[in-house]
Amino acid sequence: MTILCVRFQLPPTSEADLPQLLGMLEEFTPVVQALPPDGALADLRGAERYFRRDAVELASVIRVRSLALHGVDCAIGAGPGPMLARMALRDAVPGVTCTVPDEQDAIAEFLAEKPVAALPGVGTATARTLGDYGLDTLGRVAAAPLSTLQRLIGAKAGRELREKASGIDRGRVVPNAVSRSLATERPFGRDELDPDRHRRALLSAAEEIGARLRALEKVCRTLTLTVRYADRSATTRSRTLTEPTAHSPALTRAAYGMYEALGLQRARVRAIALRAEGLDPADQASHQLTFDPVDEKVRRIEEVADRARAKFGPRAVMPGGLGGVRPGGRAA
């Protein structure tokens, strides 16, 4: 096993801690792919040779370090490829690494009785279509004629599904920049029903993300919203911005748009989080010029406000909508 899939047991209000935990994984291998909101893939092929330990032994070290340095336990799955490691994670519990041996017979046995929906990338509609024809387990899918699968779900999808159900894992761990993304969260003191308070929390979070991006001279290409509810469930939505930006009003508009698209009615919200992803250097980002003098004025005011915050603190200048609101999104 050379690939680990790690899921950190983060408390509901600690998503912003994920970058630090991913940084800890990068101390073992530079080939780390973040799986927001609380997981990651790590390719340990080089680390096994360097540390002279196998993946399971390294998983134990990672778990201990995560607990000792961050107070966070984790569940870990290990396998010869990313897909198998992710599926092993489903059977893992904190303290024990679930492994899939790198042997074809063992892989086939591991997959045989698992439902089709357990395969990463297989959605509810595809699983339902296959189930209608009795192909409800990966073992049955692997044994089905390729022509049958292609007739049911398409030529390319059918071929890829049969390969995966047979244990052929062509995936690879692709290092990404999420470990260097920026995240912030606004927990409420009590389960919050008021949409106006939700929007103020979004405004506060977007302002913070924008200020941090500008301080780092970065822009983001994607904004992700996570809304956590009283029953501990959560909804996550992402939006690719029309252009990379660190402009707080643009981030706020995107956050509002995602929130409104959820159509929440009387939802008991426990926390709201924003994460900026796809970070690029600001000097390499393009910006659509406009003849609107208001836009240029707002950007200049933003620069002045950033200098004031740097000198006098983050609450020196803030939008009028946040007047009397503390950083956690609650009224002062």
PDB file of N, CA and C in Angstrom, residues 83-84 87 90 107-120 122 130 134-144 149 160-167:
ATOM      1  N   MET A  83      -8.268   5.400  -5.534  1.00  0.00           N
ATOM      2  CA  MET A  83      -9.649   4.921  -5.426  1.00  0.00           C
ATOM      3  C   MET A  83      -9.789   3.886  -4.315  1.00  0.00           C
ATOM      4  N   LEU A  84      -8.863   2.928  -4.283  1.00  0.00           N
ATOM      5  CA  LEU A  84      -8.938   1.881  -3.273  1.00  0.00           C
ATOM      6  C   LEU A  84      -8.675   2.426  -1.872  1.00  0.00           C
ATOM      7  N   MET A  87     -11.864   4.021  -0.720  1.00  0.00           N
ATOM      8  CA  MET A  87     -12.866   3.032  -0.344  1.00  0.00           C
ATOM      9  C   MET A  87     -12.493   2.361   0.974  1.00  0.00           C
ATOM     10  N   ARG A  90     -13.705   4.195   4.044  1.00  0.00           N
ATOM     11  CA  ARG A  90     -15.108   4.016   4.448  1.00  0.00           C
ATOM     12  C   ARG A  90     -15.234   2.979   5.566  1.00  0.00           C
ATOM     13  N   ILE A 107      -7.942  -7.661  -3.755  1.00  0.00           N
ATOM     14  CA  ILE A 107      -8.701  -6.488  -4.192  1.00  0.00           C
ATOM     15  C   ILE A 107     -10.103  -6.901  -4.640  1.00  0.00           C
ATOM     16  N   ALA A 108     -10.181  -7.997  -5.431  1.00  0.00           N
ATOM     17  CA  ALA A 108     -11.479  -8.472  -5.909  1.00  0.00           C
ATOM     18  C   ALA A 108     -12.377  -8.875  -4.742  1.00  0.00           C
ATOM     19  N   GLU A 109     -11.798  -9.522  -3.742  1.00  0.00           N
ATOM     20  CA  GLU A 109     -12.574  -9.919  -2.562  1.00  0.00           C
ATOM     21  C   GLU A 109     -13.056  -8.702  -1.777  1.00  0.00           C
ATOM     22  N   PHE A 110     -12.202  -7.675  -1.674  1.00  0.00           N
ATOM     23  CA  PHE A 110     -12.567  -6.454  -0.957  1.00  0.00           C
ATOM     24  C   PHE A 110     -13.732  -5.745  -1.637  1.00  0.00           C
ATOM     25  N   LEU A 111     -13.737  -5.740  -2.969  1.00  0.00           N
ATOM     26  CA  LEU A 111     -14.754  -4.986  -3.712  1.00  0.00           C
ATOM     27  C   LEU A 111     -16.049  -5.757  -3.935  1.00  0.00           C
ATOM     28  N   ALA A 112     -15.985  -7.065  -3.936  1.00  0.00           N
ATOM     29  CA  ALA A 112     -17.079  -7.895  -4.448  1.00  0.00           C
ATOM     30  C   ALA A 112     -18.454  -7.556  -3.882  1.00  0.00           C
ATOM     31  N   GLU A 113     -18.572  -7.439  -2.567  1.00  0.00           N
ATOM     32  CA  GLU A 113     -19.890  -7.258  -1.946  1.00  0.00           C
ATOM     33  C   GLU A 113     -20.251  -5.809  -1.685  1.00  0.00           C
ATOM     34  N   LYS A 114     -19.391  -4.897  -2.093  1.00  0.00           N
ATOM     35  CA  LYS A 114     -19.680  -3.477  -1.827  1.00  0.00           C
ATOM     36  C   LYS A 114     -20.714  -2.959  -2.822  1.00  0.00           C
ATOM     37  N   PRO A 115     -21.633  -2.096  -2.360  1.00  0.00           N
ATOM     38  CA  PRO A 115     -22.631  -1.537  -3.280  1.00  0.00           C
ATOM     39  C   PRO A 115     -21.978  -0.652  -4.331  1.00  0.00           C
ATOM     40  N   VAL A 116     -22.616  -0.543  -5.467  1.00  0.00           N
ATOM     41  CA  VAL A 116     -22.072   0.256  -6.563  1.00  0.00           C
ATOM     42  C   VAL A 116     -21.849   1.700  -6.131  1.00  0.00           C
ATOM     43  N   ALA A 117     -22.740   2.226  -5.294  1.00  0.00           N
ATOM     44  CA  ALA A 117     -22.635   3.623  -4.865  1.00  0.00           C
ATOM     45  C   ALA A 117     -21.404   3.878  -4.016  1.00  0.00           C
ATOM     46  N   ALA A 118     -20.744   2.821  -3.511  1.00  0.00           N
ATOM     47  CA  ALA A 118     -19.539   3.008  -2.706  1.00  0.00           C
ATOM     48  C   ALA A 118     -18.342   3.393  -3.561  1.00  0.00           C
ATOM     49  N   LEU A 119     -18.456   3.223  -4.871  1.00  0.00           N
ATOM     50  CA  LEU A 119     -17.345   3.545  -5.764  1.00  0.00           C
ATOM     51  C   LEU A 119     -17.282   5.057  -5.971  1.00  0.00           C
ATOM     52  N   PRO A 120     -16.143   5.704  -5.704  1.00  0.00           N
ATOM     53  CA  PRO A 120     -16.042   7.153  -5.916  1.00  0.00           C
ATOM     54  C   PRO A 120     -16.405   7.531  -7.352  1.00  0.00           C
ATOM     55  N   VAL A 122     -19.494   7.440  -8.618  1.00  0.00           N
ATOM     56  CA  VAL A 122     -20.770   6.853  -9.020  1.00  0.00           C
ATOM     57  C   VAL A 122     -21.884   7.542  -8.242  1.00  0.00           C
ATOM     58  N   LEU A 130     -28.234   0.954 -12.597  1.00  0.00           N
ATOM     59  CA  LEU A 130     -27.602  -0.359 -12.546  1.00  0.00           C
ATOM     60  C   LEU A 130     -28.384  -1.313 -11.639  1.00  0.00           C
ATOM     61  N   GLY A 134     -30.214  -5.414 -11.617  1.00  0.00           N
ATOM     62  CA  GLY A 134     -29.595  -6.396 -10.742  1.00  0.00           C
ATOM     63  C   GLY A 134     -28.104  -6.208 -10.538  1.00  0.00           C
ATOM     64  N   LEU A 135     -27.557  -5.122 -11.050  1.00  0.00           N
ATOM     65  CA  LEU A 135     -26.120  -4.857 -10.904  1.00  0.00           C
ATOM     66  C   LEU A 135     -25.917  -3.934  -9.704  1.00  0.00           C
ATOM     67  N   ASP A 136     -26.206  -4.458  -8.523  1.00  0.00           N
ATOM     68  CA  ASP A 136     -26.190  -3.625  -7.328  1.00  0.00           C
ATOM     69  C   ASP A 136     -24.910  -3.749  -6.511  1.00  0.00           C
ATOM     70  N   THR A 137     -24.015  -4.660  -6.874  1.00  0.00           N
ATOM     71  CA  THR A 137     -22.733  -4.782  -6.179  1.00  0.00           C
ATOM     72  C   THR A 137     -21.600  -4.690  -7.200  1.00  0.00           C
ATOM     73  N   LEU A 138     -20.411  -4.343  -6.712  1.00  0.00           N
ATOM     74  CA  LEU A 138     -19.272  -4.199  -7.617  1.00  0.00           C
ATOM     75  C   LEU A 138     -18.851  -5.549  -8.188  1.00  0.00           C
ATOM     76  N   GLY A 139     -19.053  -6.625  -7.428  1.00  0.00           N
ATOM     77  CA  GLY A 139     -18.739  -7.945  -7.958  1.00  0.00           C
ATOM     78  C   GLY A 139     -19.597  -8.278  -9.168  1.00  0.00           C
ATOM     79  N   ARG A 140     -20.873  -7.960  -9.121  1.00  0.00           N
ATOM     80  CA  ARG A 140     -21.763  -8.219 -10.251  1.00  0.00           C
ATOM     81  C   ARG A 140     -21.446  -7.324 -11.431  1.00  0.00           C
ATOM     82  N   VAL A 141     -21.061  -6.088 -11.141  1.00  0.00           N
ATOM     83  CA  VAL A 141     -20.674  -5.174 -12.227  1.00  0.00           C
ATOM     84  C   VAL A 141     -19.420  -5.690 -12.926  1.00  0.00           C
ATOM     85  N   ALA A 142     -18.444  -6.149 -12.147  1.00  0.00           N
ATOM     86  CA  ALA A 142     -17.198  -6.656 -12.726  1.00  0.00           C
ATOM     87  C   ALA A 142     -17.443  -7.892 -13.588  1.00  0.00           C
ATOM     88  N   ALA A 143     -18.451  -8.692 -13.219  1.00  0.00           N
ATOM     89  CA  ALA A 143     -18.742  -9.918 -13.970  1.00  0.00           C
ATOM     90  C   ALA A 143     -19.659  -9.671 -15.165  1.00  0.00           C
ATOM     91  N   ALA A 144     -20.270  -8.495 -15.249  1.00  0.00           N
ATOM     92  CA  ALA A 144     -21.208  -8.206 -16.333  1.00  0.00           C
ATOM     93  C   ALA A 144     -20.466  -7.972 -17.640  1.00  0.00           C
ATOM     94  N   LEU A 149     -22.946  -2.927 -19.799  1.00  0.00           N
ATOM     95  CA  LEU A 149     -22.697  -1.698 -19.041  1.00  0.00           C
ATOM     96  C   LEU A 149     -22.699  -0.489 -19.953  1.00  0.00           C
ATOM     97  N   GLU A 160     -15.090   2.624 -17.947  1.00  0.00           N
ATOM     98  CA  GLU A 160     -14.405   3.059 -16.729  1.00  0.00           C
ATOM     99  C   GLU A 160     -14.988   2.377 -15.492  1.00  0.00           C
ATOM    100  N   LEU A 161     -16.313   2.216 -15.460  1.00  0.00           N
ATOM    101  CA  LEU A 161     -16.960   1.569 -14.307  1.00  0.00           C
ATOM    102  C   LEU A 161     -16.513   0.117 -14.184  1.00  0.00           C
ATOM    103  N   ARG A 162     -16.432  -0.588 -15.296  1.00  0.00           N
ATOM    104  CA  ARG A 162     -16.038  -1.999 -15.240  1.00  0.00           C
ATOM    105  C   ARG A 162     -14.585  -2.139 -14.771  1.00  0.00           C
ATOM    106  N   GLU A 163     -13.726  -1.233 -15.237  1.00  0.00           N
ATOM    107  CA  GLU A 163     -12.329  -1.261 -14.795  1.00  0.00           C
ATOM    108  C   GLU A 163     -12.232  -1.045 -13.283  1.00  0.00           C
ATOM    109  N   LYS A 164     -12.943  -0.036 -12.799  1.00  0.00           N
ATOM    110  CA  LYS A 164     -12.878   0.264 -11.359  1.00  0.00           C
ATOM    111  C   LYS A 164     -13.471  -0.865 -10.534  1.00  0.00           C
ATOM    112  N   ALA A 165     -14.592  -1.419 -10.994  1.00  0.00           N
ATOM    113  CA  ALA A 165     -15.219  -2.522 -10.261  1.00  0.00           C
ATOM    114  C   ALA A 165     -14.322  -3.754 -10.239  1.00  0.00           C
ATOM    115  N   SER A 166     -13.415  -3.854 -11.211  1.00  0.00           N
ATOM    116  CA  SER A 166     -12.467  -4.967 -11.263  1.00  0.00           C
ATOM    117  C   SER A 166     -11.197  -4.673 -10.482  1.00  0.00           C
ATOM    118  N   GLY A 167     -11.122  -3.478  -9.882  1.00  0.00           N
ATOM    119  CA  GLY A 167      -9.962  -3.126  -9.070  1.00  0.00           C
ATOM    120  C   GLY A 167      -8.859  -2.439  -9.827  1.00  0.00           C
TER     121      GLY A 167
END
